[in-house]
Coordinates of C-alpha atoms in Angstrom, one line a residue:
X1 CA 160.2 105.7 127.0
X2 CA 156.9 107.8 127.4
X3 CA 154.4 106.6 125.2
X4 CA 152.1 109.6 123.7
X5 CA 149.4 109.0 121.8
X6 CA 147.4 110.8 119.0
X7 CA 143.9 109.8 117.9
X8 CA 142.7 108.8 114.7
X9 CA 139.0 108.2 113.6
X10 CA 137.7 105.3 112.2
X11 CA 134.0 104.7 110.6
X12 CA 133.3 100.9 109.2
X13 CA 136.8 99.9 109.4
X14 CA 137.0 97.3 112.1
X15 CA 139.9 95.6 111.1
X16 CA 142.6 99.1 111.4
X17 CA 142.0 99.2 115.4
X18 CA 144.5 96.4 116.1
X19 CA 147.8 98.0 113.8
X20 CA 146.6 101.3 114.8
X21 CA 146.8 100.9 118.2
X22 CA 149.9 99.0 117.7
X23 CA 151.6 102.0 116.7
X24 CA 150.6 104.3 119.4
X25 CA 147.3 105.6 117.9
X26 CA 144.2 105.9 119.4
X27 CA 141.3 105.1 117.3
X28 CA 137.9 106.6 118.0
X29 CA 135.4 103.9 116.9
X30 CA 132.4 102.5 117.0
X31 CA 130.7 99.5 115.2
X32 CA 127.4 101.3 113.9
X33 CA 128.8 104.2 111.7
X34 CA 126.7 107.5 112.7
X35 CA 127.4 106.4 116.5
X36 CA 131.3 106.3 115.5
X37 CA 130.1 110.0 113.6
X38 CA 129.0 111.7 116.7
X39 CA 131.8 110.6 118.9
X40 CA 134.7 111.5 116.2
X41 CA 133.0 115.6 116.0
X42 CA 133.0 115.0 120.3
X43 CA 136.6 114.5 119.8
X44 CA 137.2 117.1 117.1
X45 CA 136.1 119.7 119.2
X46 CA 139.4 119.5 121.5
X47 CA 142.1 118.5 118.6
X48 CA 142.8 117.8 115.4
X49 CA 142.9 114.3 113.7
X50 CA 142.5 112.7 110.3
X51 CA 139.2 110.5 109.9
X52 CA 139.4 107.4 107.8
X53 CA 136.1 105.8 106.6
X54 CA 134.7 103.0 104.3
X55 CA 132.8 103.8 101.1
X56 CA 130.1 101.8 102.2
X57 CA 129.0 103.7 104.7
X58 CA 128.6 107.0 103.7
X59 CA 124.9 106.7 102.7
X60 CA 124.4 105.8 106.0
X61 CA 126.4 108.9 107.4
X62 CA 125.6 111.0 104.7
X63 CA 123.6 114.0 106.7
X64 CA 127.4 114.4 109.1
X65 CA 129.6 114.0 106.3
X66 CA 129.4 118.1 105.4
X67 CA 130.5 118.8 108.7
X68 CA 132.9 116.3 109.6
X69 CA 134.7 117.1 106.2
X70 CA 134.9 120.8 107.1
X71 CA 136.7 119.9 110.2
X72 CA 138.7 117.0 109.9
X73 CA 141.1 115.4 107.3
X74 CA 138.8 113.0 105.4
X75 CA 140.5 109.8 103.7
X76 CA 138.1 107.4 102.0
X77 CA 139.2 104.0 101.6
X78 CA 137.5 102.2 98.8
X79 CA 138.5 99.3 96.3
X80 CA 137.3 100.9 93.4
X81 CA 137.8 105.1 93.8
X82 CA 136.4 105.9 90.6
X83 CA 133.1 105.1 91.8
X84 CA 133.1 107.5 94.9
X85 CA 130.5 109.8 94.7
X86 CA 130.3 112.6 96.8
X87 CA 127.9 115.6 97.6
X88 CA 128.7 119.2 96.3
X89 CA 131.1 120.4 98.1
X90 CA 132.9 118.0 99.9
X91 CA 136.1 117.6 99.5
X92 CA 138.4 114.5 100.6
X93 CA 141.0 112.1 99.8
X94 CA 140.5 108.0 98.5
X95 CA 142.9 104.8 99.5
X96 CA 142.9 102.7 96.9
X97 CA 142.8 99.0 99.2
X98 CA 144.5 96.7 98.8
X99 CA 147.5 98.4 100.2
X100 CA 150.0 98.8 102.7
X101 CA 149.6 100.4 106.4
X102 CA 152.4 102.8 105.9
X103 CA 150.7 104.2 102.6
X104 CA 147.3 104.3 104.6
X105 CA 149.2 106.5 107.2
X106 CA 150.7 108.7 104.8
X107 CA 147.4 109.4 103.0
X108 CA 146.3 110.4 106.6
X109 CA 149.1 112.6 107.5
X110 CA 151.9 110.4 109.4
X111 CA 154.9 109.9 108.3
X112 CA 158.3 108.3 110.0
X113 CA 157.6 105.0 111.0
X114 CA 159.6 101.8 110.2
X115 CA 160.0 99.2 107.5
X116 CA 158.1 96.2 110.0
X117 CA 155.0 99.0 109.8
X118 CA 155.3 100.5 106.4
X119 CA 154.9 96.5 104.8
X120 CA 151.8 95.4 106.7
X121 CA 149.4 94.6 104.3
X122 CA 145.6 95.7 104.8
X123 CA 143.5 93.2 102.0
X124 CA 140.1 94.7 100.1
X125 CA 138.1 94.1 103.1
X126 CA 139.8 96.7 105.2
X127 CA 141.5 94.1 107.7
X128 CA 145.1 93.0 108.2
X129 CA 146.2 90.2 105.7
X130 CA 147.7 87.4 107.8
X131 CA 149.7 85.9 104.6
X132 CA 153.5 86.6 106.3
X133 CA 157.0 84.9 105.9
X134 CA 158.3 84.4 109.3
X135 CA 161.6 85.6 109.4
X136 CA 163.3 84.9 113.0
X137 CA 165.3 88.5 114.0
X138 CA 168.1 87.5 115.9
X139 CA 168.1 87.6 119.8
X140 CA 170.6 90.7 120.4
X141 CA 169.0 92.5 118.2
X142 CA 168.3 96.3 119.2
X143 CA 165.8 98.4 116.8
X144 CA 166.4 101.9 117.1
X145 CA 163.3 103.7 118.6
X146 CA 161.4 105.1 115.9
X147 CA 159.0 107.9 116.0
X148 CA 155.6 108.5 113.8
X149 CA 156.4 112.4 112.6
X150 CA 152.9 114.3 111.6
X151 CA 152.8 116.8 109.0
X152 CA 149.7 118.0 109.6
X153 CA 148.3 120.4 112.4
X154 CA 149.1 118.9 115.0
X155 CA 150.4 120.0 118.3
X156 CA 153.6 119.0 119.6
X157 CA 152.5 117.8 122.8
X158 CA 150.1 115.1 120.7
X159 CA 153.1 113.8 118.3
X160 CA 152.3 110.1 118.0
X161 CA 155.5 107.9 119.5
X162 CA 155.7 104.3 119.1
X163 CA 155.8 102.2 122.5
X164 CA 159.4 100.8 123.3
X165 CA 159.4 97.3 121.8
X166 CA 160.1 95.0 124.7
X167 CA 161.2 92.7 122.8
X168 CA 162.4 92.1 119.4
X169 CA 159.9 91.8 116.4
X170 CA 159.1 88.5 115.7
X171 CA 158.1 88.4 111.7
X172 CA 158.6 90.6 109.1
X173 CA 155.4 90.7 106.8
X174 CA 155.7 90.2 103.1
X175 CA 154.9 93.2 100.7
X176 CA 151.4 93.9 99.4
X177 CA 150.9 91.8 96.6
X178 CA 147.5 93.4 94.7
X179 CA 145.7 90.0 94.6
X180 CA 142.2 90.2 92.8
X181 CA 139.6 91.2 95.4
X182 CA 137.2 88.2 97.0
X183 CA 133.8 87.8 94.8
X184 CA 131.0 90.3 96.0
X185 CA 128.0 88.3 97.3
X186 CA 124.6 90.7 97.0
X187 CA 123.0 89.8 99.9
X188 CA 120.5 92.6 99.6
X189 CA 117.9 90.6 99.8
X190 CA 119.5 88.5 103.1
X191 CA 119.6 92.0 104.4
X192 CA 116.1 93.5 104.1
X193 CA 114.5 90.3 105.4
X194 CA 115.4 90.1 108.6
X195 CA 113.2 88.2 110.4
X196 CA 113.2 86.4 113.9
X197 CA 110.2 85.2 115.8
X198 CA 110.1 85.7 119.4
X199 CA 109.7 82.8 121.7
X200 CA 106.9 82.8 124.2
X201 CA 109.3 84.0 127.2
X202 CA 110.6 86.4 124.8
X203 CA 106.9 87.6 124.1
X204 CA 106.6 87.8 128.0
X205 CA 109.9 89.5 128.5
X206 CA 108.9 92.5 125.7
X207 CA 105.8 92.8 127.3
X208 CA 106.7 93.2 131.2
X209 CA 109.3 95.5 129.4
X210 CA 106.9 97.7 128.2
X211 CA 104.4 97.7 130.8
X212 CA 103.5 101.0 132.7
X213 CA 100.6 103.3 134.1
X214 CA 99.9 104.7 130.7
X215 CA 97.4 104.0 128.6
X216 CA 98.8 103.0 125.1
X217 CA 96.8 103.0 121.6
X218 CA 98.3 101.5 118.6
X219 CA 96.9 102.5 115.5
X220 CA 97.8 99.8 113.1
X221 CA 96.5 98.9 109.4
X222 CA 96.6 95.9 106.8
X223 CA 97.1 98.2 103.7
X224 CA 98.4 101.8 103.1
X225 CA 96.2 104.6 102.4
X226 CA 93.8 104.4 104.9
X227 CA 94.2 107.9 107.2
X228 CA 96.3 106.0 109.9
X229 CA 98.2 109.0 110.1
X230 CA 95.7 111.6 110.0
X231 CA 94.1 109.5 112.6
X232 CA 96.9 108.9 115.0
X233 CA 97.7 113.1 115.1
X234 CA 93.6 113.4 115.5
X235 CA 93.5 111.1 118.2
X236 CA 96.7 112.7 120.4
X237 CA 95.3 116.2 119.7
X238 CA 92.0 115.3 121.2
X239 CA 93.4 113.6 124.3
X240 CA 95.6 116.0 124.9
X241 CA 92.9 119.0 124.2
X242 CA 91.2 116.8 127.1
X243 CA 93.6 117.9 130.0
X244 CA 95.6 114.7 129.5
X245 CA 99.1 114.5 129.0
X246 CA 99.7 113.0 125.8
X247 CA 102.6 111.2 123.8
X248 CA 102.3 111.0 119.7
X249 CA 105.1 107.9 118.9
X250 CA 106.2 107.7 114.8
X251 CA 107.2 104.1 114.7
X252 CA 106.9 103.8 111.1
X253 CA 110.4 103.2 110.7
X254 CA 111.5 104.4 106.8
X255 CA 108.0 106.3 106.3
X256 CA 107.3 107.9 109.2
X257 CA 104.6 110.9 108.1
X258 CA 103.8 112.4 110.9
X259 CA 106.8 114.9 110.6
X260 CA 105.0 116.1 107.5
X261 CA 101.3 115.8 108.5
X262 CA 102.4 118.6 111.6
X263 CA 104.2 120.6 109.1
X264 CA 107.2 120.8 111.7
X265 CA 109.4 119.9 108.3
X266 CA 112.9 117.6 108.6
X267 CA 114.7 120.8 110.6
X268 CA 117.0 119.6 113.4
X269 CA 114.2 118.3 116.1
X270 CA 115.5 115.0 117.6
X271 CA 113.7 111.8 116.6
X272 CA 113.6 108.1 117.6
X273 CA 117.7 108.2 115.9
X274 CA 118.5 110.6 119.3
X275 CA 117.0 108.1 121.3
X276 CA 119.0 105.1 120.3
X277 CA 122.4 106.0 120.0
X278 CA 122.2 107.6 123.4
X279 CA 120.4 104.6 124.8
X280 CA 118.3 107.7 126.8
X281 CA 114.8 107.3 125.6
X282 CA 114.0 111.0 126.8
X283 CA 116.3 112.4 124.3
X284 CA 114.0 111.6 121.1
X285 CA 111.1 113.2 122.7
X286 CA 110.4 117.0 121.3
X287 CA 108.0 118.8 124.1
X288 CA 104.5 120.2 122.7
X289 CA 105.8 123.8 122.4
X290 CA 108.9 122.4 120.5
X291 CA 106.8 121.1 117.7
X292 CA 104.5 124.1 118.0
X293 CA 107.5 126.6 117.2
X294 CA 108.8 124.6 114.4
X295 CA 104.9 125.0 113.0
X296 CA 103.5 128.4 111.2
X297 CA 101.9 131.0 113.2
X298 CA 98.7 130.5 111.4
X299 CA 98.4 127.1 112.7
X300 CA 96.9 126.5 115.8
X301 CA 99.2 124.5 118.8
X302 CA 99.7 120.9 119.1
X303 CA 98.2 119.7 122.7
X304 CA 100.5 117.1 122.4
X305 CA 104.7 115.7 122.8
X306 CA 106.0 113.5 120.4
X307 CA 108.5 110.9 119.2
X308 CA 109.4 111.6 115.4
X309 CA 110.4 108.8 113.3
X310 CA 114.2 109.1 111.7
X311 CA 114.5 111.5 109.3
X312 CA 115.4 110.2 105.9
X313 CA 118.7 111.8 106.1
X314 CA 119.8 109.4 108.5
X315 CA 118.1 106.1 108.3
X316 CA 120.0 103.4 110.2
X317 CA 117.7 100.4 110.4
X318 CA 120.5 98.7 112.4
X319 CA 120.5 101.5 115.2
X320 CA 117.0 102.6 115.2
X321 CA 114.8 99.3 115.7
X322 CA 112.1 97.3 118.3
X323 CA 114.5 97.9 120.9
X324 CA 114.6 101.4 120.6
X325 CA 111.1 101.6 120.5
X326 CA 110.6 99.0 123.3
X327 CA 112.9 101.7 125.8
X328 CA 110.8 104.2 124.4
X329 CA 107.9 102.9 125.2
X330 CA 108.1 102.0 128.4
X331 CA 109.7 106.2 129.2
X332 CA 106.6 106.9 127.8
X333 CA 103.9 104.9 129.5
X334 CA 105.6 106.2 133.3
X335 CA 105.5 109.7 132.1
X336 CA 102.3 110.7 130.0
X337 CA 98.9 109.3 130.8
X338 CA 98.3 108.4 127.0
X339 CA 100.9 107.0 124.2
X340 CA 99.6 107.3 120.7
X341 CA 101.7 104.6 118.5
X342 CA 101.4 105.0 114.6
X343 CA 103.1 102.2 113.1
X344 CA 103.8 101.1 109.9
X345 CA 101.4 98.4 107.6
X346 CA 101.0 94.7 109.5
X347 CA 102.5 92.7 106.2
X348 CA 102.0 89.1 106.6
X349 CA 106.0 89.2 106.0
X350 CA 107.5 90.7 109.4
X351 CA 110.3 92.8 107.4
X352 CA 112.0 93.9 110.4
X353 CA 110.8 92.4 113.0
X354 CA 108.7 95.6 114.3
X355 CA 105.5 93.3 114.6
X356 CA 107.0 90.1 116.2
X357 CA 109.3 91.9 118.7
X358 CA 107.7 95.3 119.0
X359 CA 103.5 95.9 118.4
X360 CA 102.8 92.2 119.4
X361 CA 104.1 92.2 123.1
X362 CA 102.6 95.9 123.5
X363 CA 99.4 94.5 122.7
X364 CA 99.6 91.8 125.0
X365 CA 100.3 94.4 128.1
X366 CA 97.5 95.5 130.5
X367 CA 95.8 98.7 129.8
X368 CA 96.7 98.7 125.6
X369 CA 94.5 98.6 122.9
X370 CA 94.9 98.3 119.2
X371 CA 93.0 100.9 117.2
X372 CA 93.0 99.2 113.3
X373 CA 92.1 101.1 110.1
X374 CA 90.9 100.5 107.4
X375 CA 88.8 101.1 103.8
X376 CA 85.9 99.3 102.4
X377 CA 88.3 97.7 99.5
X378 CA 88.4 93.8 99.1
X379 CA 92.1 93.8 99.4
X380 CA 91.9 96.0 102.6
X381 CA 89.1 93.8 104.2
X382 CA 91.1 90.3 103.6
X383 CA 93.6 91.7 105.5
X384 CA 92.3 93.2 108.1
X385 CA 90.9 90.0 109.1
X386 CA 93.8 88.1 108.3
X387 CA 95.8 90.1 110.8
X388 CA 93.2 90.1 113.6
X389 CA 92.9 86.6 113.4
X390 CA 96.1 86.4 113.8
X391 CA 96.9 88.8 116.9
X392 CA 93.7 87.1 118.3
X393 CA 95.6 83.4 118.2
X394 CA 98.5 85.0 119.8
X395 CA 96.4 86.1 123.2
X396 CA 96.1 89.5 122.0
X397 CA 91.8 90.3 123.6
X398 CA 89.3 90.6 120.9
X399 CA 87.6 93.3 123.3
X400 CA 91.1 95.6 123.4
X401 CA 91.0 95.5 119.6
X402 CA 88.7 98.3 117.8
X403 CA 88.5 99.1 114.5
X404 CA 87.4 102.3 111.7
X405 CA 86.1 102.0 108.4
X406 CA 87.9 105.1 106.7
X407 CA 87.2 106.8 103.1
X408 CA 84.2 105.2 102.9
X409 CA 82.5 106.4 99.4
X410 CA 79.3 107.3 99.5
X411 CA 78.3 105.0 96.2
X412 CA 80.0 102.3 98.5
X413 CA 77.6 102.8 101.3
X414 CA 75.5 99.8 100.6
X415 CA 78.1 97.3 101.7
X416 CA 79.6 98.1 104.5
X417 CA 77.3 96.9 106.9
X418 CA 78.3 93.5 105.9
X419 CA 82.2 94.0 105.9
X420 CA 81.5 95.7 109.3
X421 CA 79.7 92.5 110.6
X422 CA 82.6 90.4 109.6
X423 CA 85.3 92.3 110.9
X424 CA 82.9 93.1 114.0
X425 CA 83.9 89.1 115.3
X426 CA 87.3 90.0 115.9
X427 CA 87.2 93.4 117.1
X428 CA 84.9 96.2 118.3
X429 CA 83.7 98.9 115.6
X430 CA 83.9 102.4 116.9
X431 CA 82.7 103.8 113.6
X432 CA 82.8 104.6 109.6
X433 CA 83.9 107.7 107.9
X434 CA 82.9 108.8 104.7
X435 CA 85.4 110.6 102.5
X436 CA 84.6 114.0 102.6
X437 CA 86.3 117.3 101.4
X438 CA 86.4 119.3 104.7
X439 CA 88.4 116.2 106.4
X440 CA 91.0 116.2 103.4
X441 CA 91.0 120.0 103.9
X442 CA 91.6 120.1 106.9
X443 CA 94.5 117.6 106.7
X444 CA 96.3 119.2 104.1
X445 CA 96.7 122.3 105.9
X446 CA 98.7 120.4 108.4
X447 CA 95.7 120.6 111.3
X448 CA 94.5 117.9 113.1
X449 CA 91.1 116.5 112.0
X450 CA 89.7 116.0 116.2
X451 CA 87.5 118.6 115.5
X452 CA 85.7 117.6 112.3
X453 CA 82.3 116.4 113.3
X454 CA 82.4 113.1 110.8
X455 CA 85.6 112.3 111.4
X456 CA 86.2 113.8 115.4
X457 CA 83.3 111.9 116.7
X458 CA 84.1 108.0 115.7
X459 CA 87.8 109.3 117.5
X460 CA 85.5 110.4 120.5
X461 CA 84.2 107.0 120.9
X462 CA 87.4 105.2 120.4
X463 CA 88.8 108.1 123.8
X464 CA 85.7 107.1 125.5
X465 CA 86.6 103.0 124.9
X466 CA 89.9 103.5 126.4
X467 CA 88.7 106.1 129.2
X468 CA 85.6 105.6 130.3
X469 CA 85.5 109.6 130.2
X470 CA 81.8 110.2 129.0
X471 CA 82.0 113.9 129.5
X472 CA 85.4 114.9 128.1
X473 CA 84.8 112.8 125.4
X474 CA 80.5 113.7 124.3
X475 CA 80.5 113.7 120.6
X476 CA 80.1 116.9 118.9
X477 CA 77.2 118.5 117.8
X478 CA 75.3 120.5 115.4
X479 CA 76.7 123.8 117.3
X480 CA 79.7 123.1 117.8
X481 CA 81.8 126.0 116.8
X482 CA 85.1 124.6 114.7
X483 CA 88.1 126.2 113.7
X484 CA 88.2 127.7 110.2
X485 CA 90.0 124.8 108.6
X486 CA 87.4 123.1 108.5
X487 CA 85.2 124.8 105.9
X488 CA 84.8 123.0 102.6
X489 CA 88.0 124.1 100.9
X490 CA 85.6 124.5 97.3
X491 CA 83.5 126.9 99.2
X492 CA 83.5 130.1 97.3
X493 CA 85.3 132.9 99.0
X494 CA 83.0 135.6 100.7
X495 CA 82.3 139.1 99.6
X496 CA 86.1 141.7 100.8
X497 CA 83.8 144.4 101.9
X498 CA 83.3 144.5 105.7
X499 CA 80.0 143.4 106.9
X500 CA 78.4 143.0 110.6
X501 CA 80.2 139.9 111.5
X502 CA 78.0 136.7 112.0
X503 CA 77.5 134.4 115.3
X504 CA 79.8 131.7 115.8
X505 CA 77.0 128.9 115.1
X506 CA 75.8 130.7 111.6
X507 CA 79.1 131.3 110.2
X508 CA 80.8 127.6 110.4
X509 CA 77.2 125.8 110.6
X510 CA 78.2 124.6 106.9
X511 CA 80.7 122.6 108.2
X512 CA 79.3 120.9 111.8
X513 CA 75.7 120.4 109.8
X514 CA 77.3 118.1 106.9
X515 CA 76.3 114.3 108.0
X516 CA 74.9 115.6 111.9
X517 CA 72.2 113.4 112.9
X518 CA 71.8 111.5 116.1
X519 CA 73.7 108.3 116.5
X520 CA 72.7 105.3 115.2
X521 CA 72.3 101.5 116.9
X522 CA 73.5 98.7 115.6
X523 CA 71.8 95.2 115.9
X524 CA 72.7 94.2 119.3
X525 CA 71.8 97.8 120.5
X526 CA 74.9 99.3 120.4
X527 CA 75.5 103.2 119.6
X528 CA 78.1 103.7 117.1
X529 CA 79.2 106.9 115.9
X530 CA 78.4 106.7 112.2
X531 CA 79.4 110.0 109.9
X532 CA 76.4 110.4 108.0
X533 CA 73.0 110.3 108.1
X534 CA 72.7 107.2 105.3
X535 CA 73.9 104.5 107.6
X536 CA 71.2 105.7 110.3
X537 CA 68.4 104.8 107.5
X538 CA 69.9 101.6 106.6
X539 CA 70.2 100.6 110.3
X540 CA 66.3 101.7 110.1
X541 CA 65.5 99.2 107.3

């Protein structure tokens, strides 16, 4: 007898492949749920199937769930149904489990099959239950052939048909007895700590994984708050305003900003979710003129490609983790000649495993550098140096580690010179930023900050660290023209009526003059780009 077969889709429900099969279905599967998602709408684009999935995983396949409901025949299996909740709008049938196969089927749309299927019993957990009396058939026994009838729309050519048995069953299963469902362990917390320490040869094997031609900078911090993300979009615009091509990389898994800071909103541009579950690092990459059309008008373009982090709508920490960003990586380093990294905050805890596995070994590969941020805050300053000690015991070099002192307030001033000292014997200081209001205002407005005298030219000095580029990378000056953006945001609005319009230099000198002065030296000599003129005088003390 020919054997056709019809195919059913399965998310989180590992234990229905076997019996399915068994039957003459084909299950479409896969053991992380939006990678089961995508290929179940692949395979609802040529016929028609019923889709059976676990309550348990629809927050993780929530953003498909609207379109795979409006195209399939959607049955929820769940031990408790009253507490299903679903979004507006979608509509679709709950199993009550424990139960038997042949009622699963029938919720789905199949109908016909025999007694032996009909009283296999699927337990809370979604598998088989392997409680059966053994009852021997007898040897000349000869089932009729049986076939699965579907009542739903199907075509006749895909009507599911039992294989011939070759032989005669050999147990009858026992009905479904409801017995009280296993004890729930919450292993929450066994689930968000997830941490495994690389081995020296794994360190090694990370590392020659991600190695490449391309210069890498990873912008890292010890506390939140600090302007990693405003500098990590700064940085990429300015080396890619230099001519180079650049790579901007959101590996803040779970709160990933830089989506927001370039105001390219959550849309339908790919991310570092595309990239995983299609094992093709290229496919999480949106081009330059990508981002720039998912920007306003008014805004001026992005100089650079980047790699977005998952959107909240589909946050898979299973799918998307170092792994993915290890294959990304090293894509990235053999086609751009800079990768800007912003990654999430260097907790002493390694949550999931992103430093151990991920920024550790990238720091330890030729031609990387670690670009740390931080404010003048106690908190902040502990650890930073708690983490640089740290990275510098692991073989990351002291001299491939720089560092910013961000939102610096000016009634602050007096100490930093010491907390820059400390922090100076672990890594090299490129420069402090005072918080100022044509920085935030600039930010807010979803621009980049690169060309913001106080806060573009500590950025120039960490480009001219990591290129050697004196010329492409000369700090700005007093006459340096900058985009509108950048005027003081409290500045009253000018006069409507028309008047002669001014020179370049006149009309924005309000904003390049705030904190210009001529760099100052530090004690062993050194010029570092400081933002205001108050750190040159205490340098001059």
């Amino acid at each position: 007898m020919t054997t056709n077969t019809a195919p059913i889709g399965l998310v989180g429900l590992p234990g229905l492949l076997e019996p399915f099969s068994q039957i003459g279905l084909t299950p479409i599967h896969n053991e992380h749920p939006p990678t089961a998602v995508v290929a179940i709408q692949q395979a609802l684009e040529t016929a028609s199937f019923p889709v059976l999935l676990h309550e348990e995983t629809i927050p993780r396949i929530i953003a498909w769930l609207p379109a795979l409901a409006h195209t399939a025949h959607v049955v929820i299996v769940s031990t408790d149904p009253s507490r299903v909740e679903l979004p507006e709008g979608i509509t679709a049938q709950v199993a009550d489990i424990p139960t038997s196969l042949g009622e699963l089927l029938t919720i789905s749309g199949y109908s016909g099959f025999p007694p032996e299927i009909s009283e296999i019993a699927i337990g809370p957990d979604g598998h088989v239950w392997t409680e059966a009396t053994q009852t021997p058939t007898p040897p000349d026994a000869d089932p009729a052939p049986t076939q699965l009838q579907v009542d739903h729309s199907t075509p006749a050519s895909e009507q599911v048909v039992p294989p011939e048995p070759q032989e005669p069953p050999a147990a009858v299963r026992s009905p479904v007895t409801h017995a009280p469902a296993p004890a729930v362990v919450d292993d929450t917390s066994a689930r968000r700590v997830r941490t495994s320490w690389p081995d020296e040869s794994a360190l090694l094997a990370y590392a020659h994984e991600m190695s490449g031609p391309g210069t890498v900078i990873v912008l890292w911090s010890a506390k939140g708050g600090v302007g990693k993300t405003t500098a990590s979009m700064s940085l990429a615009q300015l080396l890619g305003s230099s001519g180079g091509s650049t790579l901007l990389v959101d590996a803040n898994i779970g709160q990933g900003d830089i989506r927001s800071a370039t105001r390219v909103g959550e849309g339908s541009l790919p991310s570092a979710y595309q990239a995983a579950y299609s094992e093709d690092p290229g496919m999480g990459v949106v081009s330059a003129s990508r981002l720039n059309a998912s920007r306003s008008l008014k805004l001026e373009p992005l100089k650079f490609a980047a790699v977005l982090a998952p959107s909240d709508l589909v946050p898979d920490p299973d799918l998307v983790g170092p792994e993915t960003y290890r294959s990304i990586i090293a894509h990235a380093r053999a086609n751009y000649d800079y990768v800007v990294i912003d990654t999430q905050i260097t907790e002493s805890l390694d949550r999931n495993n992103m430093v151990g596995h991920f920024i550790l070994p990238l720091l330890l590969t030729t031609n990387s550098y670690g670009l740390a941020l931080t404010d003048p805050s106690p908190q902040a300053i502990d650890n930073l140096l708690s983490r640089l000690k740290f990275f510098a015991g692991q073989g990351v070099p002291e001299q491939r580690q720089l560092f910013l002192m961000n939102r610096v307030q000016s009634c602050s001033t007096k100490d930093v010179p010491g907390m820059v000292g400390a922090i100076s014997q672990w890594a090299q200081h490129v420069g402090t930023i005072e918080e100022k209001a044509n920085i935030a205002g600039t930010v807010h407005q979803g621009r980049p900050a690169d060309r913001v005298q106080e806060f573009g030219n500590p950025l120039r000095e960490v480009a001219l660290s990591i290129s050697g580029d004196a010329v492409a990378f000369a700090p700005l000056g007093g006459d340096t023209q900058a985009p509108p953006s950048m005027l003081d945001p409290k500045e009253p609005k000018k006069s409507k009526k028309p008047k002669p319009p001014k020179k370049g230099a006149d009309l924005f000198a309000d904003a390049d003059q705030v904190g210009a002065s001529e760099p100052a030296k530090s004690a062993t000599g050194k010029v570092t780009m400081t933002s205001d003129s108050v750190f040159l005088r205490l340098f001059r003390r």
